[in-house]
Coordinates of C-alpha atoms and ligand atoms in Angstrom, one line a residue:
M13 CA -77.7 -63.5 -35.8
D14 CA -74.5 -63.5 -38.0
A15 CA -74.2 -67.3 -37.6
D16 CA -75.4 -70.2 -35.5
V17 CA -72.0 -70.7 -33.9
I18 CA -69.0 -68.4 -33.7
V19 CA -65.6 -70.3 -33.4
I20 CA -62.6 -68.4 -32.1
G21 CA -59.5 -69.7 -33.2
A22 CA -58.5 -71.5 -36.5
G23 CA -56.1 -74.1 -34.9
L24 CA -56.9 -77.6 -35.5
A25 CA -59.5 -77.6 -32.5
G26 CA -61.4 -74.7 -33.9
L27 CA -61.1 -76.3 -37.4
Q28 CA -62.3 -79.5 -36.6
A29 CA -65.1 -78.2 -34.5
A30 CA -66.4 -75.9 -37.4
R31 CA -66.3 -78.8 -39.8
R32 CA -68.5 -81.0 -37.4
L33 CA -70.9 -78.2 -36.9
Q34 CA -71.1 -77.5 -40.5
D35 CA -71.7 -81.2 -40.9
N36 CA -74.7 -80.8 -38.5
G37 CA -76.2 -78.4 -40.7
L38 CA -75.2 -75.4 -38.7
T39 CA -73.9 -72.2 -40.0
V40 CA -70.5 -71.4 -38.7
T41 CA -68.1 -68.3 -38.5
V42 CA -64.6 -68.7 -37.5
L43 CA -62.4 -65.8 -36.6
E44 CA -58.7 -66.1 -36.6
G45 CA -56.7 -63.4 -34.9
S46 CA -53.5 -64.2 -37.0
D47 CA -52.8 -64.0 -40.7
A48 CA -53.7 -67.6 -41.5
V49 CA -55.2 -71.0 -40.3
G50 CA -53.1 -73.4 -38.4
G51 CA -52.4 -72.1 -34.8
R52 CA -49.4 -73.9 -33.7
V53 CA -49.3 -75.7 -37.0
R54 CA -47.7 -73.2 -39.4
T55 CA -45.1 -73.3 -42.3
D56 CA -43.2 -70.7 -43.8
R57 CA -41.2 -70.8 -47.1
V58 CA -37.6 -69.5 -46.5
D59 CA -34.9 -69.4 -49.1
G60 CA -36.7 -72.3 -51.0
F61 CA -37.1 -74.4 -47.8
L62 CA -40.3 -75.4 -46.2
V63 CA -39.8 -74.3 -42.5
D64 CA -42.3 -75.4 -40.0
R65 CA -42.9 -73.0 -37.1
G66 CA -41.3 -75.6 -34.5
F67 CA -40.1 -78.9 -35.7
Q68 CA -43.2 -81.4 -35.2
I69 CA -44.3 -84.3 -37.1
L70 CA -47.7 -85.9 -38.0
N71 CA -48.5 -89.3 -36.7
P72 CA -51.1 -91.2 -38.8
A73 CA -51.8 -93.5 -36.0
Y74 CA -53.4 -90.9 -33.9
P75 CA -57.2 -92.1 -33.7
A76 CA -58.5 -88.4 -34.7
V77 CA -56.0 -88.3 -37.6
R78 CA -57.2 -91.4 -38.9
D79 CA -60.9 -90.5 -38.5
F80 CA -60.8 -86.8 -39.6
I81 CA -58.0 -86.3 -41.9
D82 CA -57.3 -87.2 -45.4
V83 CA -53.5 -88.5 -44.7
R84 CA -53.2 -89.8 -48.2
A85 CA -53.9 -86.2 -49.8
L86 CA -51.0 -84.8 -47.5
R87 CA -48.4 -87.3 -49.1
L88 CA -46.6 -87.8 -46.0
Q89 CA -43.1 -88.2 -46.0
H90 CA -42.0 -90.6 -43.4
F91 CA -39.2 -90.5 -40.7
G92 CA -37.8 -93.8 -39.6
V93 CA -39.5 -95.4 -36.5
G94 CA -36.8 -95.4 -34.1
V95 CA -33.7 -93.2 -33.3
M96 CA -30.3 -93.0 -33.8
V97 CA -27.7 -92.3 -30.9
R98 CA -24.1 -90.7 -30.7
D99 CA -22.3 -91.9 -28.1
G100 CA -18.6 -92.5 -27.1
S101 CA -18.0 -95.4 -29.6
G102 CA -20.0 -93.9 -32.3
L103 CA -23.3 -94.0 -34.0
S104 CA -26.0 -96.7 -33.4
T105 CA -29.6 -97.2 -34.4
L106 CA -32.6 -98.6 -32.4
A107 CA -35.4 -99.1 -34.9
H108 CA -38.8 -100.5 -34.4
P109 CA -38.4 -104.4 -35.0
L110 CA -41.5 -104.8 -37.2
R111 CA -41.1 -101.6 -39.4
H112 CA -37.0 -101.9 -39.7
P113 CA -36.6 -105.8 -39.6
R114 CA -33.2 -105.1 -41.4
L115 CA -32.1 -103.2 -38.5
L116 CA -33.0 -105.8 -35.8
L117 CA -29.3 -107.1 -35.4
E118 CA -27.9 -103.6 -35.4
T119 CA -30.7 -102.5 -32.8
L120 CA -29.8 -105.5 -30.6
R121 CA -26.0 -104.8 -30.8
S122 CA -26.6 -101.3 -29.9
G123 CA -25.7 -101.8 -26.3
Y124 CA -29.0 -100.1 -25.2
V125 CA -31.3 -103.0 -25.4
T126 CA -30.8 -105.2 -22.4
P127 CA -33.5 -108.1 -21.9
G128 CA -34.4 -107.2 -18.3
E129 CA -35.0 -103.4 -19.3
V130 CA -36.9 -104.2 -22.6
F131 CA -39.0 -106.8 -20.7
A132 CA -39.9 -104.2 -18.0
L133 CA -40.7 -101.5 -20.6
A134 CA -42.9 -104.0 -22.6
R135 CA -44.6 -105.0 -19.3
W136 CA -45.3 -101.3 -18.7
L137 CA -46.7 -100.5 -22.0
A138 CA -48.7 -103.8 -22.5
P139 CA -52.2 -102.6 -21.3
T140 CA -51.9 -99.5 -23.5
L141 CA -50.7 -101.4 -26.6
I142 CA -53.6 -103.9 -26.3
R143 CA -56.3 -101.5 -25.7
E144 CA -56.1 -97.8 -26.3
T145 CA -58.4 -96.9 -23.5
A146 CA -56.4 -98.9 -20.7
S147 CA -54.3 -95.9 -20.3
S148 CA -56.4 -93.0 -20.2
R149 CA -59.2 -94.7 -18.3
A150 CA -56.5 -96.0 -15.8
T151 CA -57.3 -94.8 -12.2
G152 CA -53.8 -94.9 -11.3
D153 CA -51.3 -92.4 -12.7
A154 CA -47.8 -91.1 -11.8
T155 CA -45.1 -88.8 -13.1
L156 CA -43.3 -90.4 -16.0
A157 CA -40.0 -90.5 -13.9
D158 CA -41.8 -92.2 -11.1
A159 CA -43.5 -94.8 -13.1
L160 CA -40.4 -95.8 -15.1
D161 CA -38.7 -96.2 -11.8
A162 CA -41.3 -98.2 -10.3
A163 CA -41.6 -100.3 -13.6
G164 CA -37.8 -101.0 -13.3
V165 CA -37.2 -99.1 -16.5
T166 CA -33.9 -97.7 -15.0
G167 CA -31.0 -99.0 -17.4
P168 CA -29.2 -97.5 -20.5
L169 CA -32.5 -97.3 -22.6
R170 CA -34.0 -95.2 -20.0
R171 CA -31.0 -93.1 -19.5
S172 CA -29.8 -92.4 -22.9
I173 CA -32.8 -92.9 -25.3
L174 CA -36.2 -92.7 -23.5
D175 CA -35.4 -89.7 -21.2
T176 CA -33.9 -87.8 -23.9
F177 CA -36.4 -88.5 -26.7
L178 CA -39.7 -87.9 -24.5
S179 CA -38.0 -84.7 -23.2
G180 CA -38.1 -83.3 -26.8
V181 CA -41.7 -84.8 -27.4
L182 CA -42.9 -83.4 -24.2
A183 CA -41.1 -80.4 -23.9
D184 CA -40.4 -81.3 -20.4
A185 CA -36.8 -82.3 -19.1
G186 CA -38.1 -83.2 -15.6
G187 CA -40.3 -86.4 -16.3
T188 CA -43.2 -84.5 -14.6
T189 CA -45.6 -85.3 -17.4
S190 CA -48.5 -88.1 -16.9
A191 CA -47.2 -91.5 -17.4
N192 CA -50.6 -92.5 -18.5
F193 CA -50.3 -89.8 -21.3
V194 CA -46.9 -91.1 -22.3
R195 CA -48.3 -94.5 -22.8
L196 CA -50.8 -93.2 -25.1
L197 CA -48.1 -91.4 -27.1
L198 CA -45.8 -94.4 -27.3
R199 CA -48.7 -96.6 -28.5
A200 CA -49.1 -94.0 -31.3
F201 CA -45.2 -94.2 -32.1
A202 CA -45.8 -98.2 -32.0
F203 CA -48.5 -98.3 -34.5
G204 CA -47.8 -95.3 -36.8
A205 CA -44.7 -93.9 -38.9
P206 CA -44.7 -90.1 -38.3
G207 CA -44.2 -88.0 -41.2
L208 CA -44.3 -84.5 -42.9
P209 CA -46.7 -83.5 -45.6
A210 CA -45.1 -82.7 -48.8
Q211 CA -46.4 -79.3 -48.5
G212 CA -45.5 -78.6 -44.8
M213 CA -47.3 -79.3 -41.8
Q214 CA -49.6 -76.1 -42.4
A215 CA -51.2 -78.5 -45.3
L216 CA -52.9 -80.2 -42.4
P217 CA -55.0 -77.2 -41.2
E218 CA -55.3 -76.2 -44.8
Q219 CA -57.1 -79.3 -45.8
M220 CA -59.5 -78.8 -43.0
A221 CA -60.3 -75.2 -43.8
A222 CA -60.7 -75.9 -47.3
Q223 CA -63.8 -78.2 -46.6
L224 CA -65.6 -75.2 -44.7
T225 CA -68.3 -73.4 -47.0
R226 CA -67.6 -70.1 -45.1
P227 CA -63.9 -69.5 -44.9
P228 CA -62.3 -68.7 -41.7
L229 CA -61.8 -65.1 -41.5
P230 CA -58.0 -64.1 -40.8
E231 CA -56.9 -61.2 -38.8
L232 CA -60.1 -60.9 -36.8
K233 CA -58.9 -60.8 -33.1
V234 CA -61.4 -61.4 -30.5
A235 CA -61.4 -59.1 -27.6
A236 CA -64.3 -60.5 -25.4
V237 CA -67.0 -63.3 -25.6
R238 CA -70.3 -62.4 -23.9
D239 CA -73.0 -64.7 -22.9
T240 CA -76.1 -62.8 -23.2
G241 CA -78.4 -65.3 -22.0
G242 CA -80.3 -65.8 -25.2
G243 CA -76.9 -66.2 -27.2
V244 CA -73.5 -64.6 -27.5
E245 CA -72.0 -61.7 -28.3
V246 CA -68.3 -61.7 -29.7
E247 CA -66.2 -58.4 -29.9
T248 CA -63.6 -58.1 -32.5
D249 CA -61.5 -55.3 -33.6
A250 CA -63.9 -54.9 -36.5
G251 CA -67.1 -54.8 -34.4
V252 CA -69.3 -57.0 -32.5
L253 CA -70.7 -60.4 -34.0
G254 CA -73.6 -62.2 -32.7
G255 CA -74.3 -66.1 -32.6
R256 CA -76.3 -68.6 -30.8
M257 CA -73.1 -70.3 -29.3
A258 CA -69.6 -69.6 -29.2
V259 CA -66.6 -72.3 -29.2
V260 CA -63.5 -70.7 -27.9
A261 CA -60.6 -72.6 -29.4
A262 CA -58.1 -69.9 -29.2
G263 CA -55.2 -71.8 -27.5
P264 CA -54.8 -72.6 -23.7
V265 CA -53.7 -69.3 -22.4
E266 CA -56.0 -67.1 -24.7
A267 CA -58.9 -69.4 -24.1
A268 CA -58.3 -68.6 -20.5
E269 CA -58.1 -64.8 -21.0
L270 CA -61.3 -65.0 -22.9
T271 CA -63.2 -67.2 -20.7
G272 CA -62.0 -66.9 -17.2
I273 CA -61.1 -70.7 -17.2
T274 CA -57.5 -71.5 -15.4
A275 CA -54.8 -71.5 -17.7
P276 CA -52.5 -74.5 -17.8
A277 CA -48.9 -74.3 -17.2
M278 CA -47.1 -74.3 -20.9
N279 CA -44.0 -76.0 -21.7
G280 CA -41.6 -74.7 -24.5
L281 CA -39.0 -75.5 -26.9
T282 CA -37.1 -73.9 -29.6
T283 CA -36.2 -75.2 -32.9
W284 CA -33.0 -74.1 -34.9
W285 CA -33.3 -74.5 -38.6
F286 CA -30.0 -75.1 -40.7
S287 CA -29.4 -74.8 -44.3
V288 CA -26.6 -77.1 -45.3
Q289 CA -24.8 -77.9 -48.5
E290 CA -24.2 -81.8 -48.1
S291 CA -26.2 -84.0 -45.9
P292 CA -24.3 -84.9 -42.7
L293 CA -26.1 -88.3 -42.2
A294 CA -28.1 -90.0 -45.0
E295 CA -30.6 -91.4 -42.7
K296 CA -34.2 -90.9 -41.9
F297 CA -34.2 -91.2 -38.1
L298 CA -34.0 -88.4 -35.1
L299 CA -30.6 -88.3 -33.8
L300 CA -29.9 -88.3 -30.1
D301 CA -26.8 -87.4 -28.2
A302 CA -25.7 -89.7 -25.3
T303 CA -22.1 -88.4 -24.9
G304 CA -23.0 -86.7 -21.6
T305 CA -21.7 -87.8 -18.3
A306 CA -24.9 -89.1 -17.1
G307 CA -25.6 -90.9 -20.4
G308 CA -27.7 -88.2 -21.8
P309 CA -27.2 -85.2 -23.9
A310 CA -23.9 -83.4 -23.1
G311 CA -25.4 -80.1 -24.4
P312 CA -28.7 -78.3 -24.9
V313 CA -29.8 -80.2 -28.1
V314 CA -32.2 -82.9 -27.3
H315 CA -32.7 -84.1 -30.7
A316 CA -31.8 -83.2 -34.2
A317 CA -32.5 -84.6 -37.8
V318 CA -31.6 -84.2 -41.4
V319 CA -35.2 -83.4 -42.2
S320 CA -34.8 -83.2 -46.0
E321 CA -33.5 -87.2 -46.0
A322 CA -37.0 -88.0 -44.8
A323 CA -39.0 -85.3 -46.2
P324 CA -36.9 -84.2 -49.6
S325 CA -39.6 -81.5 -50.6
Y326 CA -38.7 -79.5 -47.2
A327 CA -35.4 -78.5 -49.1
P328 CA -34.6 -77.1 -52.6
A329 CA -32.4 -79.1 -55.0
G330 CA -28.7 -79.4 -53.9
R331 CA -29.5 -78.3 -50.1
H332 CA -30.5 -80.0 -47.0
L333 CA -32.3 -79.0 -44.1
V334 CA -31.4 -79.8 -40.7
E335 CA -33.3 -79.0 -37.3
A336 CA -32.1 -79.1 -33.9
T337 CA -34.5 -78.9 -30.9
T338 CA -33.8 -77.3 -27.4
L339 CA -35.9 -77.1 -24.5
L340 CA -37.1 -73.7 -23.1
G341 CA -36.6 -73.5 -19.2
P342 CA -39.8 -72.3 -17.2
E343 CA -38.0 -68.9 -16.9
G344 CA -37.6 -68.7 -20.5
G345 CA -33.6 -69.2 -20.6
D346 CA -32.5 -70.7 -23.6
A347 CA -29.2 -72.2 -25.4
D348 CA -27.2 -70.0 -27.6
E349 CA -26.1 -70.7 -31.0
A350 CA -22.7 -71.6 -30.4
A351 CA -23.6 -74.4 -27.6
V352 CA -26.1 -75.6 -30.4
R353 CA -23.4 -75.7 -33.1
R354 CA -20.8 -77.5 -30.7
D355 CA -23.7 -80.2 -29.9
L356 CA -24.4 -80.7 -33.8
E357 CA -20.7 -80.9 -34.6
R358 CA -20.2 -83.9 -32.2
M359 CA -23.4 -85.6 -32.9
Y360 CA -22.9 -85.5 -36.8
G361 CA -19.3 -85.9 -36.4
T362 CA -18.5 -83.2 -38.8
S363 CA -17.8 -79.5 -39.2
V364 CA -20.9 -77.3 -39.3
T365 CA -19.0 -74.0 -39.9
G366 CA -20.5 -73.7 -43.3
W367 CA -24.2 -74.4 -42.2
E368 CA -26.4 -71.4 -42.3
L369 CA -28.8 -70.9 -39.6
I370 CA -32.1 -69.9 -41.5
A371 CA -34.7 -69.7 -39.0
R372 CA -35.0 -70.1 -35.0
H373 CA -38.3 -70.7 -33.6
E374 CA -38.6 -70.0 -29.9
I375 CA -41.9 -71.2 -28.7
P376 CA -42.7 -70.8 -24.9
R377 CA -46.3 -72.1 -25.5
T378 CA -45.7 -75.3 -27.3
L379 CA -47.8 -77.5 -25.2
P380 CA -50.0 -77.3 -22.1
A381 CA -48.2 -79.3 -19.3
Q382 CA -50.0 -82.5 -18.7
P383 CA -49.2 -83.7 -15.3
P384 CA -50.9 -86.7 -13.5
P385 CA -53.5 -87.8 -13.3
L386 CA -54.4 -87.7 -17.0
I387 CA -57.7 -86.2 -17.4
D388 CA -58.3 -86.4 -21.3
R389 CA -62.0 -85.1 -21.1
R390 CA -62.0 -81.8 -19.4
T391 CA -65.0 -79.8 -19.2
Q392 CA -65.7 -77.8 -22.2
R393 CA -68.9 -76.1 -21.6
V394 CA -68.1 -72.6 -19.6
G395 CA -71.4 -70.8 -19.8
D396 CA -74.9 -71.4 -21.2
H397 CA -73.7 -70.4 -24.6
V398 CA -69.9 -70.8 -24.6
F399 CA -67.7 -73.7 -24.8
V400 CA -63.8 -74.0 -25.0
A401 CA -61.9 -76.3 -27.0
G402 CA -58.1 -77.2 -27.7
D403 CA -55.4 -79.4 -26.7
H404 CA -55.7 -78.2 -23.1
R405 CA -59.0 -79.7 -22.9
D406 CA -57.9 -83.4 -23.9
T407 CA -54.3 -84.3 -24.3
A408 CA -51.4 -82.1 -25.3
S409 CA -51.3 -83.3 -28.9
I410 CA -52.5 -82.9 -32.3
N411 CA -54.9 -85.9 -31.6
G412 CA -56.1 -84.0 -28.4
A413 CA -56.8 -80.8 -30.4
L414 CA -59.0 -82.7 -32.9
V415 CA -60.7 -84.7 -30.4
S416 CA -61.6 -81.7 -28.2
G417 CA -62.8 -79.7 -31.3
D418 CA -65.0 -82.4 -32.3
R419 CA -66.4 -83.1 -28.9
A420 CA -67.2 -79.4 -28.5
A421 CA -68.9 -79.5 -31.8
W422 CA -71.1 -82.4 -31.0
A423 CA -72.2 -81.0 -27.7
V424 CA -73.3 -77.7 -29.3
A425 CA -75.0 -79.2 -31.9
G426 CA -76.9 -81.6 -29.4
L427 CA -77.9 -78.3 -27.3
L428 CA -79.0 -76.5 -30.4
R429 CA -81.1 -79.3 -31.6
G430 CA -82.4 -79.9 -28.5
R431 CA -84.1 -76.2 -28.8
N432 CA -85.3 -77.3 -32.1
E433 CA -82.9 -74.7 -33.5
V434 CA -81.1 -76.8 -35.9
Ligands
LIG530 C1 -43.1 -76.7 -31.7 C2 -44.3 -77.7 -31.8 C3 -44.0 -79.0 -31.8 C4 -45.1 -80.1 -31.6 N1 -45.0 -81.2 -31.9 C5 -46.1 -81.8 -31.8 C6 -45.9 -83.4 -32.1 O1 -44.9 -83.9 -32.7 N2 -47.1 -84.1 -32.1 C7 -48.2 -83.5 -31.6 O2 -49.1 -84.4 -31.6 N3 -48.3 -82.2 -31.2 C8 -47.4 -81.4 -31.4 N4 -47.4 -79.9 -31.1 C9 -48.6 -79.7 -30.5 C10 -49.7 -79.4 -31.6 O3 -49.5 -78.7 -32.6 C11 -50.9 -78.7 -30.6 O4 -51.3 -79.5 -29.5 C12 -52.1 -78.3 -31.5 O5 -51.7 -77.8 -32.9 C13 -53.0 -77.3 -30.6 O6 -54.2 -77.0 -31.5 P1 -55.2 -76.2 -31.0 O7 -56.2 -75.8 -32.0 O8 -55.7 -76.6 -29.6 O9 -54.6 -74.7 -30.6 P2 -53.6 -73.5 -31.5 O10 -52.8 -74.2 -32.6 O11 -53.0 -72.8 -30.6 O12 -54.8 -72.5 -32.1 C14 -55.4 -71.6 -31.5 C15 -55.7 -70.5 -32.5 O13 -56.5 -69.4 -32.0 C16 -56.1 -68.2 -32.5 N5 -56.2 -67.0 -31.5 C17 -55.7 -66.9 -30.3 N6 -56.2 -65.8 -29.7 C18 -57.2 -65.4 -30.4 C19 -58.2 -64.3 -30.4 N7 -58.3 -63.5 -29.2 N8 -58.8 -64.2 -31.5 C20 -58.9 -64.9 -32.6 N9 -58.2 -65.9 -32.7 C21 -57.3 -66.1 -31.5 C22 -54.5 -68.6 -32.7 O14 -53.9 -67.5 -33.7 C23 -54.5 -69.9 -33.3 O15 -54.7 -69.9 -34.4 C24 -46.4 -79.3 -31.2 C25 -46.5 -78.0 -30.9 C26 -45.5 -77.0 -31.3 C27 -45.7 -75.6 -31.2

């Protein structure tokens, strides 16, 4: 046997599985098909900028991040908890009242906060805010759009803020995601201040990988996983490896190809990264567009941010980094650069002619769709000796990937212990 357990994929789920297996005294080999660890959490250096492969932020309030990650060592640079909105009358800010009390008056005067709608939203969220499990364990679930309609969240806050903000977070423009899942996400936003690590998002998986005594093996793509009855055989481009058990943490679609489970539908988005000389807005908030006729965005950009205002380490001295996010339709159609620039010009109220597009990440497999009902503990054992792990087995998020990897590892360790093999 080459190892007790072979983990396939060095994304967050695979890395957490490997760490937990190692903690249980097992030898673990991690095989990664690409050139480095991280999976969907990767960072490139481009012209002195840190550019994540798709804009995403780390929420330290995620329970698994709190439990498994040394967040302090990542030196998070925080975004404001709230959003700014461009509409016909200018720019306004809606900020978390406890985190940004100085912005309370501005928030109340924004025109998006009406007592009836805020009360309806608070009532809808309350059970999950009070107790985290209230949402994931609830029996009733519906699509986000139906749930907000039924709760009476139907005013300007919904039309101009919630629908746009959540479409960017979920990569879902149709409000088809599980309402219970969204309540869990909003809970994390209510209790945490998301941010970006000083060295880029990839610092997160790198921290995890550094704790493995057997470093993940990059550029070893797995072609097949076979349950032999007494263990597993894993076929790579460099030969066949043997182990007692395998955890397939290869991402939703690849895990399905390797194990025969059903692949979820995937939601996609595109991030456009611009190098700019002067910051167009000295604020740490995401910016939404509400100049469209229905109160939402007038073009394809669902949010933008001067990333370097929140995370100065992302830009070299004298430059700023702006991101703009657009959604990828199911058929893969995407916004063009001219439309994105038109949106940014309107949203920031400035010419973007001198802005240089330094990277564009089109990621059709950003997140597994999470329709109702929310099932946040999907089966992971797919054979006597084979488990799957990943965000598609829990919730479509960093938290879900970590929880799933951990859960698979405990199950595998328990089984091997039961056979007196640990
Ligand atoms: C643009 C973008 C924005 C996001 N924003 C957020 C956010 O703000 N908040 C949030 O919580 N989540 C966000 N997410 C989601 C989050 O990043 C993912 O849920 C999480 O990283 C998934 O981790 P995973 O380990 O399950 O899968 P993956 O990261 O997909 O890892 C799978 C790994 O397996 C490897 N692999 C695949 N096939 C093989 C093979 N045959 N052999 C060997 N290795 C293989 C892959 O190379 C990869 O490294 C975002 C994702 C993207 C892409």
